[in-house]
Amino acid sequence: MANWVTGKVIEAKFWTDTLFSLVIDAPIKPFTAGQYAKLGLEIEGERIQRAYSYVNAPSDNRLEFYFVIVPGGKLSPKLAQLKPNDTLQITDEAAGFFVLDEIPACKNLWMLSTGTAIGPFLSILQEGKDLERFEKIVLLHAVRYEKDLSYLPLMQELEQQYQGKLKIVTVVSREQTQTSLHGRVPALIESHALENAVGLSLSPETCHVMLCGNPEMVRDTRDTLKISHGMIKHLRRKPGHISSEQYW
């Protein structure tokens, strides 16, 4: 059973009118980059809780989470109202298997995300452990509008830090921009536009793909990789090329 502790808001950052991040301080147990915690608030005598991935590295005690306000949602609109020194509940122990320990040996690692699901990848890259076994890493963040690329400065900073090992790609689906690919991730894979933009082949012989995002994106991208690139879902009992985590 989950053990809940009290966290205090250190910082509340609004990126757009629907996207925000909270930085909190809480007495949690050590976690692995890529894992998630449950956050909760007491609302009308009931604890409303949801799972959210850590954005921060495990070595950073400033715990950061990235949210989208769900219209009519029970929790996210309330979280968006929190200010510094406000409190919330958090599980002290993280969960989830979307971690590098679960990724089989491969030459190149592709991290494909949509929306707030960029979080676990930022945690993994900021921590920087167990990445030496990959020759190249691709980090993709797909959003609807360019303004939704909240963590682009951090992504660019990480790209510089990894000195050619990390390649970042942004995708915008509902407007044309000069610096991002346009369209949906599955279509960009099927047309090989993503590979062309990165300059790497998305081959099952050399690559593993980590997918994190909304269920439709995860399903459609996984199907496309299977049909157009011959990739299969990775299981402990049957190694494959695709690991995924859905965000609801």
CSV table of C-alpha atoms in Angstrom, one decimal:
chain,number,residue,atom,x,y,z
A,1,MET,CA,0.0,0.0,0.0
A,2,ALA,CA,1.3,3.5,-0.9
A,3,ASN,CA,2.8,5.6,1.8
A,4,TRP,CA,1.8,9.2,1.4
A,5,VAL,CA,3.9,12.1,2.6
A,6,THR,CA,3.4,15.9,2.5
A,7,GLY,CA,5.2,17.9,-0.1
A,8,LYS,CA,5.6,21.7,-0.2
A,9,VAL,CA,5.5,23.7,-3.4
A,10,ILE,CA,8.8,25.5,-4.0
A,11,GLU,CA,8.0,26.9,-7.5
A,12,ALA,CA,5.0,27.0,-9.8
A,13,LYS,CA,5.7,27.7,-13.5
A,14,PHE,CA,3.1,28.4,-16.1
A,15,TRP,CA,4.3,27.8,-19.7
A,16,THR,CA,1.0,28.4,-21.4
A,17,ASP,CA,-2.6,28.8,-20.3
A,18,THR,CA,-2.8,25.0,-20.1
A,19,LEU,CA,0.7,23.8,-19.4
A,20,PHE,CA,2.5,24.2,-16.1
A,21,SER,CA,5.2,22.6,-13.9
A,22,LEU,CA,5.5,22.3,-10.1
A,23,VAL,CA,8.7,22.0,-8.2
A,24,ILE,CA,8.2,20.6,-4.8
A,25,ASP,CA,10.2,19.5,-1.7
A,26,ALA,CA,9.2,16.2,-0.1
A,27,PRO,CA,10.8,13.4,1.9
A,28,ILE,CA,10.7,10.7,-0.7
A,29,LYS,CA,12.7,7.5,-1.1
A,30,PRO,CA,15.3,7.3,-3.9
A,31,PHE,CA,13.9,6.6,-7.4
A,32,THR,CA,15.1,5.6,-10.8
A,33,ALA,CA,15.1,8.0,-13.7
A,34,GLY,CA,12.0,7.3,-15.8
A,35,GLN,CA,9.7,6.4,-12.9
A,36,TYR,CA,6.6,8.1,-11.6
A,37,ALA,CA,5.0,9.0,-8.3
A,38,LYS,CA,1.4,9.6,-7.4
A,39,LEU,CA,0.3,13.1,-6.4
A,40,GLY,CA,-2.8,13.9,-4.5
A,41,LEU,CA,-5.0,16.6,-3.0
A,42,GLU,CA,-7.8,16.3,-0.5
A,43,ILE,CA,-10.9,17.6,-2.3
A,44,GLU,CA,-14.2,17.6,-0.5
A,45,GLY,CA,-13.0,15.0,2.0
A,46,GLU,CA,-11.6,12.7,-0.6
A,47,ARG,CA,-8.0,12.2,-1.8
A,48,ILE,CA,-7.9,12.7,-5.6
A,49,GLN,CA,-4.7,11.2,-7.0
A,50,ARG,CA,-3.0,10.7,-10.3
A,51,ALA,CA,0.4,9.3,-11.5
A,52,TYR,CA,3.0,11.8,-12.8
A,53,SER,CA,6.5,11.1,-14.0
A,54,TYR,CA,9.5,12.9,-12.4
A,55,VAL,CA,11.1,15.4,-14.7
A,56,ASN,CA,14.1,16.0,-12.5
A,57,ALA,CA,17.1,13.7,-12.2
A,58,PRO,CA,17.1,11.4,-9.2
A,59,SER,CA,20.2,13.2,-7.9
A,60,ASP,CA,18.2,16.5,-7.8
A,61,ASN,CA,16.1,16.9,-4.6
A,62,ARG,CA,14.0,19.6,-6.3
A,63,LEU,CA,11.2,17.3,-7.5
A,64,GLU,CA,9.7,18.5,-10.7
A,65,PHE,CA,6.4,17.5,-12.5
A,66,TYR,CA,4.9,18.6,-15.8
A,67,PHE,CA,1.2,18.9,-16.2
A,68,VAL,CA,-1.6,19.8,-18.7
A,69,ILE,CA,-4.8,21.1,-17.3
A,70,VAL,CA,-7.5,18.7,-18.3
A,71,PRO,CA,-10.8,20.5,-18.9
A,72,GLY,CA,-13.3,19.3,-16.3
A,73,GLY,CA,-10.6,17.2,-14.6
A,74,LYS,CA,-10.8,16.5,-10.9
A,75,LEU,CA,-7.1,17.1,-10.1
A,76,SER,CA,-5.1,19.0,-12.6
A,77,PRO,CA,-7.1,22.3,-12.4
A,78,LYS,CA,-6.6,22.2,-8.6
A,79,LEU,CA,-2.9,21.5,-8.9
A,80,ALA,CA,-2.7,24.5,-11.3
A,81,GLN,CA,-3.9,26.8,-8.5
A,82,LEU,CA,-1.1,25.8,-6.1
A,83,LYS,CA,1.4,28.5,-5.1
A,84,PRO,CA,4.7,28.4,-3.3
A,85,ASN,CA,4.4,27.1,0.3
A,86,ASP,CA,1.1,25.3,-0.5
A,87,THR,CA,1.1,21.6,0.2
A,88,LEU,CA,0.1,18.4,-1.6
A,89,GLN,CA,0.4,14.7,-1.0
A,90,ILE,CA,3.0,12.5,-2.8
A,91,THR,CA,3.8,8.8,-2.6
A,92,ASP,CA,7.2,8.4,-1.0
A,93,GLU,CA,8.1,5.5,-3.2
A,94,ALA,CA,8.3,5.7,-7.0
A,95,ALA,CA,6.9,3.1,-9.4
A,96,GLY,CA,7.2,2.0,-13.1
A,97,PHE,CA,9.5,0.1,-15.4
A,98,PHE,CA,10.1,2.7,-18.1
A,99,VAL,CA,13.8,2.8,-17.1
A,100,LEU,CA,17.1,2.1,-18.8
A,101,ASP,CA,17.6,-1.1,-16.9
A,102,GLU,CA,14.8,-2.6,-18.9
A,103,ILE,CA,16.3,-1.5,-22.3
A,104,PRO,CA,18.2,-4.3,-24.1
A,105,ALA,CA,21.6,-3.8,-25.7
A,106,CYS,CA,21.5,-1.7,-28.8
A,107,LYS,CA,23.6,0.9,-30.7
A,108,ASN,CA,21.1,3.8,-30.9
A,109,LEU,CA,18.3,4.7,-28.6
A,110,TRP,CA,15.2,6.7,-29.8
A,111,MET,CA,13.1,8.5,-27.2
A,112,LEU,CA,9.8,9.5,-28.7
A,113,SER,CA,7.3,11.6,-26.7
A,114,THR,CA,4.2,13.7,-27.0
A,115,GLY,CA,3.0,16.5,-24.7
A,116,THR,CA,3.8,16.2,-21.0
A,117,ALA,CA,5.3,12.7,-21.6
A,118,ILE,CA,8.6,14.3,-22.3
A,119,GLY,CA,9.2,14.2,-18.5
A,120,PRO,CA,10.7,10.7,-18.0
A,121,PHE,CA,13.2,11.3,-20.9
A,122,LEU,CA,14.4,14.6,-19.4
A,123,SER,CA,14.9,12.8,-16.0
A,124,ILE,CA,16.9,10.1,-17.7
A,125,LEU,CA,19.1,12.5,-19.7
A,126,GLN,CA,19.6,14.9,-16.8
A,127,GLU,CA,20.8,12.0,-14.6
A,128,GLY,CA,23.1,10.8,-17.4
A,129,LYS,CA,23.8,7.3,-16.0
A,130,ASP,CA,24.0,4.1,-18.1
A,131,LEU,CA,24.0,6.1,-21.4
A,132,GLU,CA,27.5,5.3,-22.4
A,133,ARG,CA,26.4,2.1,-23.9
A,134,PHE,CA,24.5,3.9,-26.7
A,135,GLU,CA,26.4,5.5,-29.6
A,136,LYS,CA,23.6,7.9,-30.5
A,137,ILE,CA,20.4,9.0,-28.7
A,138,VAL,CA,17.5,10.8,-30.4
A,139,LEU,CA,15.0,12.8,-28.2
A,140,LEU,CA,11.8,13.7,-30.0
A,141,HIS,CA,9.1,16.0,-28.5
A,142,ALA,CA,5.8,16.2,-30.4
A,143,VAL,CA,3.3,18.9,-29.6
A,144,ARG,CA,0.3,20.6,-31.2
A,145,TYR,CA,1.7,24.2,-31.3
A,146,GLU,CA,5.2,25.6,-31.1
A,147,LYS,CA,4.4,27.4,-27.8
A,148,ASP,CA,3.9,24.0,-26.2
A,149,LEU,CA,7.6,23.2,-26.4
A,150,SER,CA,8.1,24.2,-22.8
A,151,TYR,CA,11.3,22.4,-22.2
A,152,LEU,CA,13.0,23.2,-25.5
A,153,PRO,CA,15.7,25.3,-23.8
A,154,LEU,CA,16.6,22.4,-21.5
A,155,MET,CA,16.6,20.0,-24.5
A,156,GLN,CA,19.0,22.2,-26.3
A,157,GLU,CA,21.2,22.5,-23.3
A,158,LEU,CA,21.3,18.7,-23.0
A,159,GLU,CA,22.1,18.4,-26.7
A,160,GLN,CA,25.1,20.7,-26.2
A,161,GLN,CA,26.1,18.8,-23.0
A,162,TYR,CA,26.2,15.5,-24.8
A,163,GLN,CA,28.5,16.8,-27.5
A,164,GLY,CA,27.1,15.1,-30.6
A,165,LYS,CA,25.7,12.0,-28.9
A,166,LEU,CA,22.2,13.5,-28.5
A,167,LYS,CA,20.1,14.7,-31.3
A,168,ILE,CA,16.9,16.6,-30.5
A,169,VAL,CA,13.9,16.8,-32.8
A,170,THR,CA,10.7,18.7,-32.4
A,171,VAL,CA,7.4,18.0,-34.1
A,172,VAL,CA,4.5,20.4,-34.4
A,173,SER,CA,1.2,19.0,-35.7
A,174,ARG,CA,-1.2,22.0,-36.0
A,175,GLU,CA,1.0,24.7,-37.5
A,176,GLN,CA,4.0,25.0,-39.8
A,177,THR,CA,7.2,26.3,-38.2
A,178,GLN,CA,10.7,26.8,-39.5
A,179,THR,CA,12.5,24.7,-36.9
A,180,SER,CA,10.2,21.7,-36.3
A,181,LEU,CA,8.9,18.8,-38.4
A,182,HIS,CA,5.2,19.0,-39.2
A,183,GLY,CA,2.6,16.2,-38.8
A,184,ARG,CA,2.0,13.2,-36.6
A,185,VAL,CA,4.9,10.9,-35.4
A,186,PRO,CA,3.6,7.7,-37.1
A,187,ALA,CA,3.4,9.4,-40.5
A,188,LEU,CA,6.9,10.9,-40.1
A,189,ILE,CA,8.2,7.4,-39.4
A,190,GLU,CA,6.3,5.8,-42.3
A,191,SER,CA,7.6,8.4,-44.8
A,192,HIS,CA,11.1,8.1,-43.3
A,193,ALA,CA,11.0,11.9,-42.8
A,194,LEU,CA,12.1,11.5,-39.2
A,195,GLU,CA,15.1,9.3,-40.1
A,196,ASN,CA,16.1,11.8,-42.8
A,197,ALA,CA,15.9,14.7,-40.4
A,198,VAL,CA,18.0,12.9,-37.8
A,199,GLY,CA,20.4,11.3,-40.3
A,200,LEU,CA,20.1,7.9,-38.7
A,201,SER,CA,18.4,4.7,-39.9
A,202,LEU,CA,15.6,3.4,-37.6
A,203,SER,CA,16.7,-0.2,-38.0
A,204,PRO,CA,15.7,-3.1,-35.8
A,205,GLU,CA,19.3,-4.3,-36.0
A,206,THR,CA,20.7,-1.2,-34.4
A,207,CYS,CA,17.9,0.6,-32.6
A,208,HIS,CA,15.5,0.5,-29.6
A,209,VAL,CA,12.6,2.9,-29.4
A,210,MET,CA,11.1,4.2,-26.1
A,211,LEU,CA,7.6,5.6,-26.7
A,212,CYS,CA,5.9,7.7,-24.1
A,213,GLY,CA,2.7,9.7,-24.7
A,214,ASN,CA,-1.0,9.5,-25.2
A,215,PRO,CA,-2.5,6.0,-25.9
A,216,GLU,CA,-3.3,6.8,-29.5
A,217,MET,CA,0.2,8.0,-30.4
A,218,VAL,CA,1.7,5.0,-28.6
A,219,ARG,CA,-0.5,2.5,-30.4
A,220,ASP,CA,-0.2,4.1,-33.8
A,221,THR,CA,3.5,4.5,-33.6
A,222,ARG,CA,4.1,1.0,-32.4
A,223,ASP,CA,1.9,-0.3,-35.3
A,224,THR,CA,3.8,1.8,-37.8
A,225,LEU,CA,7.2,0.6,-36.5
A,226,LYS,CA,6.0,-3.0,-36.8
A,227,ILE,CA,4.7,-2.7,-40.3
A,228,SER,CA,7.2,-0.3,-41.9
A,229,HIS,CA,10.4,-1.2,-39.9
A,230,GLY,CA,9.8,-4.8,-38.7
A,231,MET,CA,10.1,-3.9,-35.0
A,232,ILE,CA,8.3,-5.8,-32.3
A,233,LYS,CA,7.3,-4.9,-28.7
A,234,HIS,CA,9.9,-5.6,-26.1
A,235,LEU,CA,9.1,-8.1,-23.3
A,236,ARG,CA,11.3,-9.5,-20.6
A,237,ARG,CA,10.5,-13.0,-21.8
A,238,LYS,CA,10.8,-12.0,-25.5
A,239,PRO,CA,13.3,-9.2,-26.3
A,240,GLY,CA,12.1,-6.7,-28.9
A,241,HIS,CA,12.7,-3.2,-30.2
A,242,ILE,CA,9.9,-1.1,-28.6
A,243,SER,CA,9.3,-0.1,-25.0
A,244,SER,CA,6.3,2.1,-24.2
A,245,GLU,CA,4.4,3.9,-21.5
A,246,GLN,CA,1.0,5.5,-21.8
A,247,TYR,CA,0.1,8.7,-20.0
A,248,TRP,CA,-3.5,7.8,-19.1
